[in-house]
Amino acid sequence: MFRQQARFYVNARAIIERPGAAGREVLLQQRQKPGEARLLEFPGGQLELFEGMTDALKREVREETGLTVTGFLDALNETRRSTRQAEVQCLTPSFVYQTLRGPVDSVGFFFRVTAEGELTRQGDHAGNHQWIALDDLRQRFDATPEHFDWLTQGALAQYLQQGRE
């Protein structure tokens, strides 16, 4: 009898912020993975085996947007502990998530960051990058949440509730 292996994903995702003419803006992109809906999402993705969370975040942002993460907007409070058996990184992200039901089983970390560089037209399974003013984002999310992927819907609910200005 064939038994499907369960997959568990660990992700790092970026809420890239910048000042704009209408106030704070965040970067969203359109997912462009074959066989998946082209919905809006935050940049980010899977950690590689034994890859640090912030290293994964920086790599994923670069691969998907062409931008380089230049700073973290929340204090990371990072500590590392090395023993003969392992090295462990502990830090404080902006917030974490866990899927309790859905298309994949995953846990992940969202970080509020700044970034610079040239946005690519097409990144790794991502495109149509757009800076959206926070007030516009709230209105779009309230009016048409279905334009955002399921994970981004959860993240936006948390992010907008935190109301950082």
PDB file of C-alpha atoms in Angstrom:
ATOM      1  CA  MET A   1       0.000   0.000   0.000  1.00  0.00           C
ATOM      2  CA  PHE A   2       1.352   3.428  -0.983  1.00  0.00           C
ATOM      3  CA  ARG A   3       1.476   5.931   1.847  1.00  0.00           C
ATOM      4  CA  GLN A   4       2.085   9.572   1.080  1.00  0.00           C
ATOM      5  CA  GLN A   5       4.825  11.229   3.135  1.00  0.00           C
ATOM      6  CA  ALA A   6       3.659  14.316   4.990  1.00  0.00           C
ATOM      7  CA  ARG A   7       5.748  17.381   4.249  1.00  0.00           C
ATOM      8  CA  PHE A   8       6.347  20.100   6.771  1.00  0.00           C
ATOM      9  CA  TYR A   9       7.625  23.501   5.671  1.00  0.00           C
ATOM     10  CA  VAL A  10       9.493  26.156   7.635  1.00  0.00           C
ATOM     11  CA  ASN A  11       9.395  29.607   6.033  1.00  0.00           C
ATOM     12  CA  ALA A  12      10.783  33.103   6.448  1.00  0.00           C
ATOM     13  CA  ARG A  13       8.766  35.955   4.928  1.00  0.00           C
ATOM     14  CA  ALA A  14       9.427  39.672   4.587  1.00  0.00           C
ATOM     15  CA  ILE A  15       7.165  42.638   5.041  1.00  0.00           C
ATOM     16  CA  ILE A  16       9.333  45.164   3.243  1.00  0.00           C
ATOM     17  CA  GLU A  17       8.455  48.717   4.246  1.00  0.00           C
ATOM     18  CA  ARG A  18       9.461  52.125   2.946  1.00  0.00           C
ATOM     19  CA  PRO A  19       8.241  55.703   3.341  1.00  0.00           C
ATOM     20  CA  GLY A  20       6.035  56.927   0.487  1.00  0.00           C
ATOM     21  CA  ALA A  21       4.201  60.068  -0.545  1.00  0.00           C
ATOM     22  CA  ALA A  22       0.975  58.761   1.033  1.00  0.00           C
ATOM     23  CA  GLY A  23       2.700  57.324   4.128  1.00  0.00           C
ATOM     24  CA  ARG A  24       4.264  53.944   4.757  1.00  0.00           C
ATOM     25  CA  GLU A  25       4.243  51.488   1.850  1.00  0.00           C
ATOM     26  CA  VAL A  26       4.755  47.721   1.774  1.00  0.00           C
ATOM     27  CA  LEU A  27       5.872  45.522  -1.090  1.00  0.00           C
ATOM     28  CA  LEU A  28       3.583  42.803  -2.389  1.00  0.00           C
ATOM     29  CA  GLN A  29       4.159  40.492  -5.312  1.00  0.00           C
ATOM     30  CA  GLN A  30       2.092  38.139  -7.395  1.00  0.00           C
ATOM     31  CA  ARG A  31       2.786  34.429  -6.967  1.00  0.00           C
ATOM     32  CA  GLN A  32       3.695  32.932 -10.336  1.00  0.00           C
ATOM     33  CA  LYS A  33       4.081  29.240  -9.679  1.00  0.00           C
ATOM     34  CA  PRO A  34       2.741  26.810 -12.303  1.00  0.00           C
ATOM     35  CA  GLY A  35      -0.639  25.401 -11.349  1.00  0.00           C
ATOM     36  CA  GLU A  36      -1.245  27.976  -8.604  1.00  0.00           C
ATOM     37  CA  ALA A  37      -3.460  31.053  -8.593  1.00  0.00           C
ATOM     38  CA  ARG A  38      -1.729  34.381  -9.252  1.00  0.00           C
ATOM     39  CA  LEU A  39      -2.547  35.976  -5.932  1.00  0.00           C
ATOM     40  CA  LEU A  40      -0.776  38.693  -3.962  1.00  0.00           C
ATOM     41  CA  GLU A  41       1.730  37.640  -1.318  1.00  0.00           C
ATOM     42  CA  PHE A  42       4.698  38.853   0.700  1.00  0.00           C
ATOM     43  CA  PRO A  43       8.168  37.770  -0.497  1.00  0.00           C
ATOM     44  CA  GLY A  44       9.700  34.765   1.222  1.00  0.00           C
ATOM     45  CA  GLY A  45       9.914  31.032   1.255  1.00  0.00           C
ATOM     46  CA  GLN A  46      11.396  27.862   2.661  1.00  0.00           C
ATOM     47  CA  LEU A  47      14.464  27.624   4.834  1.00  0.00           C
ATOM     48  CA  GLU A  48      17.106  25.265   3.550  1.00  0.00           C
ATOM     49  CA  LEU A  49      18.482  22.587   5.856  1.00  0.00           C
ATOM     50  CA  PHE A  50      20.356  24.254   8.762  1.00  0.00           C
ATOM     51  CA  GLU A  51      19.972  27.717   7.221  1.00  0.00           C
ATOM     52  CA  GLY A  52      19.484  30.577   9.680  1.00  0.00           C
ATOM     53  CA  MET A  53      16.108  32.359   9.624  1.00  0.00           C
ATOM     54  CA  THR A  54      17.510  35.774   8.727  1.00  0.00           C
ATOM     55  CA  ASP A  55      19.863  34.261   6.133  1.00  0.00           C
ATOM     56  CA  ALA A  56      16.897  32.498   4.492  1.00  0.00           C
ATOM     57  CA  LEU A  57      14.871  35.697   4.578  1.00  0.00           C
ATOM     58  CA  LYS A  58      17.633  37.680   2.856  1.00  0.00           C
ATOM     59  CA  ARG A  59      18.142  34.948   0.229  1.00  0.00           C
ATOM     60  CA  GLU A  60      14.430  34.632  -0.536  1.00  0.00           C
ATOM     61  CA  VAL A  61      13.954  38.416  -0.825  1.00  0.00           C
ATOM     62  CA  ARG A  62      16.911  38.606  -3.225  1.00  0.00           C
ATOM     63  CA  GLU A  63      15.695  35.655  -5.337  1.00  0.00           C
ATOM     64  CA  GLU A  64      12.104  36.887  -5.606  1.00  0.00           C
ATOM     65  CA  THR A  65      12.522  40.677  -5.797  1.00  0.00           C
ATOM     66  CA  GLY A  66      16.153  41.494  -6.609  1.00  0.00           C
ATOM     67  CA  LEU A  67      16.277  43.660  -3.468  1.00  0.00           C
ATOM     68  CA  THR A  68      18.825  43.421  -0.658  1.00  0.00           C
ATOM     69  CA  VAL A  69      17.547  43.480   2.931  1.00  0.00           C
ATOM     70  CA  THR A  70      19.272  46.422   4.647  1.00  0.00           C
ATOM     71  CA  GLY A  71      17.668  46.421   8.087  1.00  0.00           C
ATOM     72  CA  PHE A  72      15.185  44.912  10.497  1.00  0.00           C
ATOM     73  CA  LEU A  73      12.450  47.201  11.846  1.00  0.00           C
ATOM     74  CA  ASP A  74      11.846  45.179  15.012  1.00  0.00           C
ATOM     75  CA  ALA A  75      14.608  44.350  17.511  1.00  0.00           C
ATOM     76  CA  LEU A  76      15.738  40.783  16.769  1.00  0.00           C
ATOM     77  CA  ASN A  77      17.173  40.147  20.263  1.00  0.00           C
ATOM     78  CA  GLU A  78      19.334  37.419  18.738  1.00  0.00           C
ATOM     79  CA  THR A  79      21.311  34.888  20.735  1.00  0.00           C
ATOM     80  CA  ARG A  80      23.272  31.908  19.483  1.00  0.00           C
ATOM     81  CA  ARG A  81      24.372  28.967  21.539  1.00  0.00           C
ATOM     82  CA  SER A  82      26.932  26.445  20.332  1.00  0.00           C
ATOM     83  CA  THR A  83      27.581  23.101  21.973  1.00  0.00           C
ATOM     84  CA  ARG A  84      29.395  20.014  20.792  1.00  0.00           C
ATOM     85  CA  GLN A  85      26.090  18.676  19.424  1.00  0.00           C
ATOM     86  CA  ALA A  86      24.546  21.737  17.796  1.00  0.00           C
ATOM     87  CA  GLU A  87      24.293  25.463  17.237  1.00  0.00           C
ATOM     88  CA  VAL A  88      20.951  27.117  18.008  1.00  0.00           C
ATOM     89  CA  GLN A  89      19.777  30.553  16.892  1.00  0.00           C
ATOM     90  CA  CYS A  90      17.072  32.289  18.929  1.00  0.00           C
ATOM     91  CA  LEU A  91      15.583  35.610  17.882  1.00  0.00           C
ATOM     92  CA  THR A  92      12.443  37.680  17.981  1.00  0.00           C
ATOM     93  CA  PRO A  93      10.619  38.042  14.644  1.00  0.00           C
ATOM     94  CA  SER A  94       7.734  40.469  14.072  1.00  0.00           C
ATOM     95  CA  PHE A  95       5.317  37.541  14.372  1.00  0.00           C
ATOM     96  CA  VAL A  96       5.071  33.824  13.649  1.00  0.00           C
ATOM     97  CA  TYR A  97       2.386  31.680  12.060  1.00  0.00           C
ATOM     98  CA  GLN A  98       1.376  28.040  11.940  1.00  0.00           C
ATOM     99  CA  THR A  99      -1.139  26.499   9.585  1.00  0.00           C
ATOM    100  CA  LEU A 100      -3.722  24.565  11.551  1.00  0.00           C
ATOM    101  CA  ARG A 101      -5.569  23.457   8.411  1.00  0.00           C
ATOM    102  CA  GLY A 102      -4.829  24.101   4.761  1.00  0.00           C
ATOM    103  CA  PRO A 103      -3.054  22.997   1.609  1.00  0.00           C
ATOM    104  CA  VAL A 104       0.339  22.603   3.349  1.00  0.00           C
ATOM    105  CA  ASP A 105       1.530  22.078   6.896  1.00  0.00           C
ATOM    106  CA  SER A 106       3.876  24.913   7.756  1.00  0.00           C
ATOM    107  CA  VAL A 107       5.234  27.236  10.354  1.00  0.00           C
ATOM    108  CA  GLY A 108       6.954  30.484   9.542  1.00  0.00           C
ATOM    109  CA  PHE A 109       8.385  33.759  10.652  1.00  0.00           C
ATOM    110  CA  PHE A 110       7.503  37.226   9.399  1.00  0.00           C
ATOM    111  CA  PHE A 111      10.052  40.015   9.674  1.00  0.00           C
ATOM    112  CA  ARG A 112       9.484  43.729   9.020  1.00  0.00           C
ATOM    113  CA  VAL A 113      12.472  44.935   7.027  1.00  0.00           C
ATOM    114  CA  THR A 114      13.876  47.652   4.832  1.00  0.00           C
ATOM    115  CA  ALA A 115      15.514  46.828   1.525  1.00  0.00           C
ATOM    116  CA  GLU A 116      17.176  48.571  -1.385  1.00  0.00           C
ATOM    117  CA  GLY A 117      18.130  47.898  -4.965  1.00  0.00           C
ATOM    118  CA  GLU A 118      16.351  47.447  -8.296  1.00  0.00           C
ATOM    119  CA  LEU A 119      13.125  45.478  -8.278  1.00  0.00           C
ATOM    120  CA  THR A 120      13.237  42.690 -10.831  1.00  0.00           C
ATOM    121  CA  ARG A 121      10.391  42.307 -13.298  1.00  0.00           C
ATOM    122  CA  GLN A 122      10.355  38.574 -12.651  1.00  0.00           C
ATOM    123  CA  GLY A 123      11.812  36.758  -9.655  1.00  0.00           C
ATOM    124  CA  ASP A 124      11.809  33.153  -8.503  1.00  0.00           C
ATOM    125  CA  HIS A 125       8.094  32.272  -8.961  1.00  0.00           C
ATOM    126  CA  ALA A 126       7.162  35.918  -8.335  1.00  0.00           C
ATOM    127  CA  GLY A 127       6.420  38.992 -10.413  1.00  0.00           C
ATOM    128  CA  ASN A 128       4.287  42.108 -10.731  1.00  0.00           C
ATOM    129  CA  HIS A 129       5.859  43.601  -7.608  1.00  0.00           C
ATOM    130  CA  GLN A 130       3.976  46.595  -6.288  1.00  0.00           C
ATOM    131  CA  TRP A 131       4.451  49.097  -3.503  1.00  0.00           C
ATOM    132  CA  ILE A 132       1.119  49.723  -1.794  1.00  0.00           C
ATOM    133  CA  ALA A 133       0.429  52.514   0.683  1.00  0.00           C
ATOM    134  CA  LEU A 134      -0.764  51.126   3.996  1.00  0.00           C
ATOM    135  CA  ASP A 135      -4.155  52.887   3.838  1.00  0.00           C
ATOM    136  CA  ASP A 136      -4.721  51.516   0.316  1.00  0.00           C
ATOM    137  CA  LEU A 137      -3.654  48.064   1.473  1.00  0.00           C
ATOM    138  CA  ARG A 138      -6.202  48.121   4.315  1.00  0.00           C
ATOM    139  CA  GLN A 139      -8.959  49.123   1.884  1.00  0.00           C
ATOM    140  CA  ARG A 140      -7.988  46.476  -0.692  1.00  0.00           C
ATOM    141  CA  PHE A 141      -7.730  43.761   1.934  1.00  0.00           C
ATOM    142  CA  ASP A 142     -11.113  44.660   3.447  1.00  0.00           C
ATOM    143  CA  ALA A 143     -12.822  44.880   0.033  1.00  0.00           C
ATOM    144  CA  THR A 144     -11.226  41.924  -1.771  1.00  0.00           C
ATOM    145  CA  PRO A 145      -9.396  39.533   0.563  1.00  0.00           C
ATOM    146  CA  GLU A 146      -9.618  36.840  -2.129  1.00  0.00           C
ATOM    147  CA  HIS A 147      -6.957  38.737  -4.141  1.00  0.00           C
ATOM    148  CA  PHE A 148      -4.403  37.679  -1.498  1.00  0.00           C
ATOM    149  CA  ASP A 149      -3.186  34.119  -0.963  1.00  0.00           C
ATOM    150  CA  TRP A 150      -4.410  32.306   2.155  1.00  0.00           C
ATOM    151  CA  LEU A 151      -1.145  32.794   4.068  1.00  0.00           C
ATOM    152  CA  THR A 152      -0.978  36.501   3.239  1.00  0.00           C
ATOM    153  CA  GLN A 153      -4.573  36.922   4.391  1.00  0.00           C
ATOM    154  CA  GLY A 154      -3.569  35.599   7.813  1.00  0.00           C
ATOM    155  CA  ALA A 155      -0.400  37.688   7.891  1.00  0.00           C
ATOM    156  CA  LEU A 156      -2.207  40.877   6.846  1.00  0.00           C
ATOM    157  CA  ALA A 157      -4.811  40.413   9.560  1.00  0.00           C
ATOM    158  CA  GLN A 158      -1.991  40.220  12.125  1.00  0.00           C
ATOM    159  CA  TYR A 159       0.148  42.982  10.586  1.00  0.00           C
ATOM    160  CA  LEU A 160      -2.694  45.486  10.173  1.00  0.00           C
ATOM    161  CA  GLN A 161      -3.961  44.742  13.686  1.00  0.00           C
ATOM    162  CA  GLN A 162      -0.534  45.599  15.131  1.00  0.00           C
ATOM    163  CA  GLY A 163      -0.946  49.078  13.614  1.00  0.00           C
ATOM    164  CA  ARG A 164       2.683  50.153  13.680  1.00  0.00           C
ATOM    165  CA  GLU A 165       3.168  53.632  12.305  1.00  0.00           C
TER     166      GLU A 165
END
